[in-house]
PDB file of C-alpha atoms in Angstrom:
ATOM      1  CA  UNK L   1     -41.009 -65.631  22.121  1.00 73.00           C
ATOM      2  CA  UNK L   2     -38.030 -68.047  21.470  1.00 84.00           C
ATOM      3  CA  UNK L   3     -35.077 -66.301  19.316  1.00 91.00           C
ATOM      4  CA  UNK L   4     -32.102 -68.083  17.965  1.00 96.00           C
ATOM      5  CA  UNK L   5     -29.228 -65.954  16.808  1.00 96.00           C
ATOM      6  CA  UNK L   6     -26.518 -67.476  14.676  1.00 97.00           C
ATOM      7  CA  UNK L   7     -22.859 -66.198  13.913  1.00 97.00           C
ATOM      8  CA  UNK L   8     -21.265 -65.671  11.585  1.00 97.00           C
ATOM      9  CA  UNK L   9     -23.544 -65.335   8.570  1.00 96.00           C
ATOM     10  CA  UNK L  10     -20.514 -66.035   6.261  1.00 97.00           C
ATOM     11  CA  UNK L  11     -17.429 -68.147   6.800  1.00 98.00           C
ATOM     12  CA  UNK L  12     -14.634 -68.997   4.568  1.00 98.00           C
ATOM     13  CA  UNK L  13     -11.919 -71.523   5.524  1.00 97.00           C
ATOM     14  CA  UNK L  14      -9.253 -73.367   3.749  1.00 97.00           C
ATOM     15  CA  UNK L  15      -9.564 -76.903   2.959  1.00 97.00           C
ATOM     16  CA  UNK L  16      -8.254 -78.906   5.897  1.00 97.00           C
ATOM     17  CA  UNK L  17      -8.931 -76.223   8.269  1.00 97.00           C
ATOM     18  CA  UNK L  18     -11.692 -76.225  11.012  1.00 98.00           C
ATOM     19  CA  UNK L  19     -14.754 -74.270  10.929  1.00 98.00           C
ATOM     20  CA  UNK L  20     -16.866 -73.061  14.083  1.00 98.00           C
ATOM     21  CA  UNK L  21     -20.588 -71.772  13.945  1.00 98.00           C
ATOM     22  CA  UNK L  22     -22.130 -70.517  17.004  1.00 98.00           C
ATOM     23  CA  UNK L  23     -25.829 -70.146  18.156  1.00 98.00           C
ATOM     24  CA  UNK L  24     -27.420 -68.428  21.210  1.00 97.00           C
ATOM     25  CA  UNK L  25     -30.964 -69.278  22.206  1.00 96.00           C
ATOM     26  CA  UNK L  26     -33.152 -67.209  24.442  1.00 94.00           C
ATOM     27  CA  UNK L  27     -35.613 -69.947  25.988  1.00 91.00           C
ATOM     28  CA  UNK L  28     -34.008 -71.674  28.955  1.00 90.00           C
ATOM     29  CA  UNK L  29     -36.586 -74.375  28.460  1.00 89.00           C
ATOM     30  CA  UNK L  30     -35.268 -75.240  24.932  1.00 91.00           C
ATOM     31  CA  UNK L  31     -33.896 -78.751  25.212  1.00 91.00           C
ATOM     32  CA  UNK L  32     -33.313 -80.034  21.610  1.00 93.00           C
ATOM     33  CA  UNK L  33     -30.879 -78.470  19.220  1.00 95.00           C
ATOM     34  CA  UNK L  34     -30.591 -80.061  15.627  1.00 96.00           C
ATOM     35  CA  UNK L  35     -28.136 -78.584  12.984  1.00 98.00           C
ATOM     36  CA  UNK L  36     -28.969 -78.948   9.356  1.00 97.00           C
ATOM     37  CA  UNK L  37     -27.037 -78.481   6.083  1.00 97.00           C
ATOM     38  CA  UNK L  38     -28.714 -76.991   3.169  1.00 95.00           C
ATOM     39  CA  UNK L  39     -27.131 -77.176  -0.255  1.00 94.00           C
ATOM     40  CA  UNK L  40     -28.330 -74.543  -2.942  1.00 90.00           C
ATOM     41  CA  UNK L  41     -31.792 -75.490  -3.906  1.00 88.00           C
ATOM     42  CA  UNK L  42     -32.065 -78.539  -1.829  1.00 91.00           C
ATOM     43  CA  UNK L  43     -33.988 -79.528   1.316  1.00 93.00           C
ATOM     44  CA  UNK L  44     -32.333 -79.090   4.717  1.00 94.00           C
ATOM     45  CA  UNK L  45     -30.676 -82.253   5.822  1.00 95.00           C
ATOM     46  CA  UNK L  46     -29.870 -83.008   9.597  1.00 96.00           C
ATOM     47  CA  UNK L  47     -26.229 -83.455  10.272  1.00 97.00           C
ATOM     48  CA  UNK L  48     -25.985 -83.789  13.860  1.00 97.00           C
ATOM     49  CA  UNK L  49     -28.389 -83.052  17.171  1.00 95.00           C
ATOM     50  CA  UNK L  50     -27.766 -82.740  20.806  1.00 95.00           C
ATOM     51  CA  UNK L  51     -30.257 -83.008  23.781  1.00 91.00           C
ATOM     52  CA  UNK L  52     -30.223 -80.949  26.881  1.00 87.00           C
ATOM     53  CA  UNK L  53     -29.040 -83.435  28.919  1.00 87.00           C
ATOM     54  CA  UNK L  54     -25.689 -83.883  27.062  1.00 86.00           C
ATOM     55  CA  UNK L  55     -22.718 -81.305  26.913  1.00 92.00           C
ATOM     56  CA  UNK L  56     -21.159 -82.686  23.666  1.00 95.00           C
ATOM     57  CA  UNK L  57     -21.775 -84.931  20.849  1.00 95.00           C
ATOM     58  CA  UNK L  58     -19.476 -86.106  18.068  1.00 97.00           C
ATOM     59  CA  UNK L  59     -19.806 -87.958  14.689  1.00 95.00           C
ATOM     60  CA  UNK L  60     -16.667 -88.269  12.708  1.00 96.00           C
ATOM     61  CA  UNK L  61     -15.556 -84.654  11.561  1.00 97.00           C
ATOM     62  CA  UNK L  62     -18.659 -83.026  13.047  1.00 98.00           C
ATOM     63  CA  UNK L  63     -19.160 -82.206  16.744  1.00 98.00           C
ATOM     64  CA  UNK L  64     -21.695 -80.051  18.775  1.00 98.00           C
ATOM     65  CA  UNK L  65     -21.246 -78.587  22.062  1.00 97.00           C
ATOM     66  CA  UNK L  66     -23.964 -77.221  24.409  1.00 96.00           C
ATOM     67  CA  UNK L  67     -23.611 -74.762  27.107  1.00 95.00           C
ATOM     68  CA  UNK L  68     -27.010 -74.704  28.990  1.00 93.00           C
ATOM     69  CA  UNK L  69     -25.882 -72.088  31.528  1.00 94.00           C
ATOM     70  CA  UNK L  70     -24.767 -69.506  28.796  1.00 94.00           C
ATOM     71  CA  UNK L  71     -27.686 -70.851  26.502  1.00 95.00           C
ATOM     72  CA  UNK L  72     -25.357 -71.229  23.557  1.00 95.00           C
ATOM     73  CA  UNK L  73     -24.535 -74.172  21.277  1.00 97.00           C
ATOM     74  CA  UNK L  74     -21.750 -74.598  18.697  1.00 98.00           C
ATOM     75  CA  UNK L  75     -20.984 -76.558  15.575  1.00 98.00           C
ATOM     76  CA  UNK L  76     -17.535 -77.964  14.832  1.00 98.00           C
ATOM     77  CA  UNK L  77     -16.380 -79.077  11.600  1.00 98.00           C
ATOM     78  CA  UNK L  78     -12.707 -80.487  11.472  1.00 97.00           C
ATOM     79  CA  UNK L  79     -10.666 -81.213   8.421  1.00 98.00           C
ATOM     80  CA  UNK L  80     -13.208 -79.476   6.088  1.00 98.00           C
ATOM     81  CA  UNK L  81     -13.618 -80.402   2.583  1.00 97.00           C
ATOM     82  CA  UNK L  82     -15.017 -78.573  -0.499  1.00 96.00           C
ATOM     83  CA  UNK L  83     -18.210 -80.789  -0.246  1.00 96.00           C
ATOM     84  CA  UNK L  84     -18.791 -79.213   3.288  1.00 97.00           C
ATOM     85  CA  UNK L  85     -19.619 -75.983   1.570  1.00 97.00           C
ATOM     86  CA  UNK L  86     -23.222 -75.045   2.219  1.00 97.00           C
ATOM     87  CA  UNK L  87     -25.449 -73.140   4.467  1.00 97.00           C
ATOM     88  CA  UNK L  88     -25.612 -74.286   7.933  1.00 98.00           C
ATOM     89  CA  UNK L  89     -28.654 -73.818  10.259  1.00 97.00           C
ATOM     90  CA  UNK L  90     -29.005 -74.271  13.990  1.00 98.00           C
ATOM     91  CA  UNK L  91     -32.314 -74.440  15.662  1.00 96.00           C
ATOM     92  CA  UNK L  92     -33.851 -74.922  18.980  1.00 95.00           C
ATOM     93  CA  UNK L  93     -36.878 -76.715  20.149  1.00 92.00           C
ATOM     94  CA  UNK L  94     -38.740 -75.713  23.455  1.00 83.00           C
ATOM     95  CA  UNK L  95     -39.939 -78.466  25.747  1.00 77.00           C
ATOM     96  CA  UNK L  96     -43.740 -78.935  25.242  1.00 78.00           C
ATOM     97  CA  UNK L  97     -43.679 -77.442  21.869  1.00 80.00           C
ATOM     98  CA  UNK L  98     -42.859 -79.138  18.567  1.00 84.00           C
ATOM     99  CA  UNK L  99     -41.592 -76.457  16.298  1.00 86.00           C
ATOM    100  CA  UNK L 100     -37.953 -75.607  15.361  1.00 91.00           C
ATOM    101  CA  UNK L 101     -36.897 -72.026  15.801  1.00 94.00           C
ATOM    102  CA  UNK L 102     -34.041 -71.471  13.336  1.00 96.00           C
ATOM    103  CA  UNK L 103     -31.036 -69.312  13.246  1.00 96.00           C
ATOM    104  CA  UNK L 104     -30.339 -67.111  10.077  1.00 95.00           C
ATOM    105  CA  UNK L 105     -27.964 -69.598   8.647  1.00 96.00           C
ATOM    106  CA  UNK L 106     -24.254 -69.538   7.996  1.00 98.00           C
ATOM    107  CA  UNK L 107     -22.888 -69.919   4.627  1.00 97.00           C
ATOM    108  CA  UNK L 108     -19.651 -71.863   4.690  1.00 98.00           C
ATOM    109  CA  UNK L 109     -17.329 -71.811   1.797  1.00 98.00           C
ATOM    110  CA  UNK L 110     -14.232 -74.200   1.904  1.00 97.00           C
ATOM    111  CA  UNK L 111     -11.644 -73.110  -0.434  1.00 95.00           C
ATOM    112  CA  UNK L 112      -9.647 -75.828  -2.349  1.00 90.00           C
TER     113      UNK L 112
ATOM    114  CA  UNK P   1     -37.542 -95.639   1.920  1.00 56.00           C
ATOM    115  CA  UNK P   2     -39.183 -92.628   0.434  1.00 81.00           C
ATOM    116  CA  UNK P   3     -38.532 -89.172   1.842  1.00 93.00           C
ATOM    117  CA  UNK P   4     -40.901 -86.355   2.193  1.00 97.00           C
ATOM    118  CA  UNK P   5     -42.199 -85.174  -1.154  1.00 97.00           C
ATOM    119  CA  UNK P   6     -43.679 -81.604  -2.241  1.00 98.00           C
ATOM    120  CA  UNK P   7     -45.576 -80.569  -5.152  1.00 97.00           C
ATOM    121  CA  UNK P   8     -45.442 -78.484  -7.198  1.00 97.00           C
ATOM    122  CA  UNK P   9     -41.719 -77.990  -7.134  1.00 96.00           C
ATOM    123  CA  UNK P  10     -42.338 -74.490  -8.468  1.00 97.00           C
ATOM    124  CA  UNK P  11     -45.495 -72.347  -8.753  1.00 98.00           C
ATOM    125  CA  UNK P  12     -45.655 -68.869 -10.201  1.00 98.00           C
ATOM    126  CA  UNK P  13     -48.969 -67.041  -9.648  1.00 98.00           C
ATOM    127  CA  UNK P  14     -50.475 -63.553 -10.001  1.00 97.00           C
ATOM    128  CA  UNK P  15     -51.172 -61.374  -7.083  1.00 97.00           C
ATOM    129  CA  UNK P  16     -54.781 -61.992  -5.779  1.00 97.00           C
ATOM    130  CA  UNK P  17     -54.920 -65.809  -6.946  1.00 98.00           C
ATOM    131  CA  UNK P  18     -55.421 -68.796  -4.741  1.00 98.00           C
ATOM    132  CA  UNK P  19     -52.708 -71.548  -4.473  1.00 98.00           C
ATOM    133  CA  UNK P  20     -52.378 -75.078  -3.025  1.00 98.00           C
ATOM    134  CA  UNK P  21     -49.176 -76.623  -1.893  1.00 98.00           C
ATOM    135  CA  UNK P  22     -49.013 -80.384  -1.257  1.00 98.00           C
ATOM    136  CA  UNK P  23     -47.024 -82.293   1.063  1.00 98.00           C
ATOM    137  CA  UNK P  24     -46.680 -86.196   1.337  1.00 98.00           C
ATOM    138  CA  UNK P  25     -44.972 -87.091   4.570  1.00 97.00           C
ATOM    139  CA  UNK P  26     -42.730 -90.269   5.316  1.00 96.00           C
ATOM    140  CA  UNK P  27     -45.094 -93.194   5.431  1.00 94.00           C
ATOM    141  CA  UNK P  28     -45.924 -93.861   9.094  1.00 92.00           C
ATOM    142  CA  UNK P  29     -44.899 -90.319  10.414  1.00 93.00           C
ATOM    143  CA  UNK P  30     -47.885 -88.855  12.449  1.00 93.00           C
ATOM    144  CA  UNK P  31     -46.504 -85.489  12.889  1.00 93.00           C
ATOM    145  CA  UNK P  32     -46.290 -82.946   9.950  1.00 95.00           C
ATOM    146  CA  UNK P  33     -44.907 -79.392   9.857  1.00 96.00           C
ATOM    147  CA  UNK P  34     -45.127 -76.513   7.361  1.00 98.00           C
ATOM    148  CA  UNK P  35     -42.189 -73.861   7.389  1.00 97.00           C
ATOM    149  CA  UNK P  36     -41.652 -70.795   5.081  1.00 97.00           C
ATOM    150  CA  UNK P  37     -38.150 -69.881   4.035  1.00 95.00           C
ATOM    151  CA  UNK P  38     -37.536 -66.457   2.636  1.00 94.00           C
ATOM    152  CA  UNK P  39     -34.452 -65.895   0.620  1.00 90.00           C
ATOM    153  CA  UNK P  40     -31.172 -65.811   2.777  1.00 87.00           C
ATOM    154  CA  UNK P  41     -33.118 -66.677   5.926  1.00 91.00           C
ATOM    155  CA  UNK P  42     -33.817 -69.797   8.283  1.00 93.00           C
ATOM    156  CA  UNK P  43     -37.175 -71.631   7.918  1.00 95.00           C
ATOM    157  CA  UNK P  44     -39.888 -70.014   9.814  1.00 96.00           C
ATOM    158  CA  UNK P  45     -42.542 -72.325  11.583  1.00 95.00           C
ATOM    159  CA  UNK P  46     -46.044 -72.033  10.158  1.00 97.00           C
ATOM    160  CA  UNK P  47     -48.084 -74.846  11.682  1.00 96.00           C
ATOM    161  CA  UNK P  48     -47.946 -78.348  12.989  1.00 94.00           C
ATOM    162  CA  UNK P  49     -50.177 -81.218  12.812  1.00 94.00           C
ATOM    163  CA  UNK P  50     -50.505 -84.345  14.919  1.00 92.00           C
ATOM    164  CA  UNK P  51     -52.533 -86.580  12.942  1.00 91.00           C
ATOM    165  CA  UNK P  52     -55.462 -84.907  11.223  1.00 93.00           C
ATOM    166  CA  UNK P  53     -55.768 -82.096  13.687  1.00 91.00           C
ATOM    167  CA  UNK P  54     -53.723 -78.794  13.695  1.00 89.00           C
ATOM    168  CA  UNK P  55     -51.925 -78.917  17.117  1.00 88.00           C
ATOM    169  CA  UNK P  56     -50.376 -75.622  16.749  1.00 91.00           C
ATOM    170  CA  UNK P  57     -51.029 -73.048  14.042  1.00 94.00           C
ATOM    171  CA  UNK P  58     -49.449 -70.072  15.738  1.00 92.00           C
ATOM    172  CA  UNK P  59     -47.188 -69.564  12.827  1.00 94.00           C
ATOM    173  CA  UNK P  60     -49.561 -68.850  10.290  1.00 96.00           C
ATOM    174  CA  UNK P  61     -49.281 -65.144   9.254  1.00 95.00           C
ATOM    175  CA  UNK P  62     -52.941 -64.234   8.633  1.00 94.00           C
ATOM    176  CA  UNK P  63     -56.184 -65.641   7.911  1.00 95.00           C
ATOM    177  CA  UNK P  64     -55.265 -66.103   4.224  1.00 97.00           C
ATOM    178  CA  UNK P  65     -53.216 -69.110   5.137  1.00 98.00           C
ATOM    179  CA  UNK P  66     -54.916 -72.295   5.996  1.00 97.00           C
ATOM    180  CA  UNK P  67     -53.779 -75.925   6.023  1.00 97.00           C
ATOM    181  CA  UNK P  68     -55.546 -79.356   6.044  1.00 97.00           C
ATOM    182  CA  UNK P  69     -54.699 -82.950   6.683  1.00 96.00           C
ATOM    183  CA  UNK P  70     -57.865 -84.684   6.528  1.00 95.00           C
ATOM    184  CA  UNK P  71     -56.679 -88.291   6.417  1.00 94.00           C
ATOM    185  CA  UNK P  72     -53.588 -87.975   8.827  1.00 92.00           C
ATOM    186  CA  UNK P  73     -51.268 -88.313   5.919  1.00 95.00           C
ATOM    187  CA  UNK P  74     -50.994 -85.984   2.872  1.00 97.00           C
ATOM    188  CA  UNK P  75     -51.449 -82.252   3.891  1.00 98.00           C
ATOM    189  CA  UNK P  76     -52.418 -79.203   1.588  1.00 98.00           C
ATOM    190  CA  UNK P  77     -51.383 -75.666   2.475  1.00 98.00           C
ATOM    191  CA  UNK P  78     -53.730 -73.269   0.977  1.00 98.00           C
ATOM    192  CA  UNK P  79     -53.138 -69.553   0.384  1.00 98.00           C
ATOM    193  CA  UNK P  80     -55.908 -67.215  -0.592  1.00 98.00           C
ATOM    194  CA  UNK P  81     -55.537 -63.934  -2.262  1.00 97.00           C
ATOM    195  CA  UNK P  82     -51.824 -64.138  -2.691  1.00 98.00           C
ATOM    196  CA  UNK P  83     -49.622 -61.215  -2.137  1.00 97.00           C
ATOM    197  CA  UNK P  84     -46.064 -60.551  -3.408  1.00 97.00           C
ATOM    198  CA  UNK P  85     -44.687 -60.931   0.047  1.00 96.00           C
ATOM    199  CA  UNK P  86     -46.021 -64.316   0.123  1.00 97.00           C
ATOM    200  CA  UNK P  87     -43.199 -65.311  -2.235  1.00 97.00           C
ATOM    201  CA  UNK P  88     -40.955 -67.791  -0.381  1.00 97.00           C
ATOM    202  CA  UNK P  89     -39.928 -71.614  -0.467  1.00 96.00           C
ATOM    203  CA  UNK P  90     -42.544 -73.386   1.471  1.00 98.00           C
ATOM    204  CA  UNK P  91     -41.114 -76.538   3.209  1.00 97.00           C
ATOM    205  CA  UNK P  92     -42.855 -79.357   4.681  1.00 97.00           C
ATOM    206  CA  UNK P  93     -41.249 -81.659   7.283  1.00 96.00           C
ATOM    207  CA  UNK P  94     -42.481 -84.799   9.042  1.00 95.00           C
ATOM    208  CA  UNK P  95     -41.471 -86.745  12.141  1.00 93.00           C
ATOM    209  CA  UNK P  96     -42.402 -90.015  13.558  1.00 90.00           C
ATOM    210  CA  UNK P  97     -44.587 -89.229  16.601  1.00 79.00           C
ATOM    211  CA  UNK P  98     -44.498 -85.755  17.413  1.00 64.00           C
ATOM    212  CA  UNK P  99     -43.123 -86.516  21.012  1.00 69.00           C
ATOM    213  CA  UNK P 100     -40.767 -83.582  20.994  1.00 69.00           C
ATOM    214  CA  UNK P 101     -37.010 -83.818  20.727  1.00 74.00           C
ATOM    215  CA  UNK P 102     -37.595 -85.781  17.340  1.00 83.00           C
ATOM    216  CA  UNK P 103     -35.713 -85.213  14.060  1.00 89.00           C
ATOM    217  CA  UNK P 104     -37.891 -83.495  11.559  1.00 92.00           C
ATOM    218  CA  UNK P 105     -37.109 -84.765   8.061  1.00 95.00           C
ATOM    219  CA  UNK P 106     -37.609 -82.090   5.334  1.00 96.00           C
ATOM    220  CA  UNK P 107     -39.166 -82.076   1.838  1.00 96.00           C
ATOM    221  CA  UNK P 108     -37.460 -80.278  -1.117  1.00 95.00           C
ATOM    222  CA  UNK P 109     -40.027 -77.370  -0.768  1.00 96.00           C
ATOM    223  CA  UNK P 110     -42.262 -75.413  -3.095  1.00 97.00           C
ATOM    224  CA  UNK P 111     -40.754 -72.285  -4.541  1.00 97.00           C
ATOM    225  CA  UNK P 112     -43.756 -69.823  -4.761  1.00 98.00           C
ATOM    226  CA  UNK P 113     -43.386 -66.609  -6.740  1.00 98.00           C
ATOM    227  CA  UNK P 114     -46.410 -64.059  -6.616  1.00 98.00           C
ATOM    228  CA  UNK P 115     -45.993 -61.596  -9.383  1.00 97.00           C
TER     229      UNK P 115
END
C-alpha cells in the first residue's frame, strides 16, 4: 500500500534561518499533498498544500515543492520564528481514495 | 464558524471495557474521517464516511472497532473489549464533499488511555 517517508525526524535551526523537511511517497497515483502543523496537545492544522499539476506553491514564508518524477515533496520555511516550533506532518492522498497517508512527523525547534 | 469538535477530550478506561468516542464535524461537511495517532507517529487512517455510509473502513484494525454516522452528521467510534494497545489519540476530521484533493479539518482529538 501507499507509504510516506519523512525526514528528518527532528530539526533544530536558529531563529531567522531556513528549515527544509522532505517527504517521499510510494504510490505514483498520489495527487494531493497537504502539510500539517501540530503543536503539543493540539489538533493538526493545515499550513499549505499542493496538487500534482503544480510544481511549487508559496504562501508568505512557507513554500512547498513537488517532484512527481522522483515522487518527493518538500516543505520550506524561511525566516523561521520561535512560534514555528511544532511537529510538522506531510501527507499524500491517492487519486480515487479519500484518506491521507501521513509521514511520521518532524519535530522542528527554532532556537531564539 | 465552529470547527470539528470531539468528546470526551480524555478517556481513561480499563482493559476489556467498551468506549464510545464522539465527533461533531463542521456543519455542511458531508465527508468525515477517523484517524488514530500513537505517540510520536503520524495519524493513521481508520474509516471514511460519505454521508451516512462508510465508504472506506479499510483502516479499522479489527472487528472490535466500529463506527456509525446515522444521520450524516455526528459520528461515533465504538471500541469493544478495549486493549492496552488501543491507547492513542483518536482524531476526527471532516471535509466539504469528499471529492478528493480536499482539505481535511481536524478536531482536537480524544486521548484514550486503557489501563
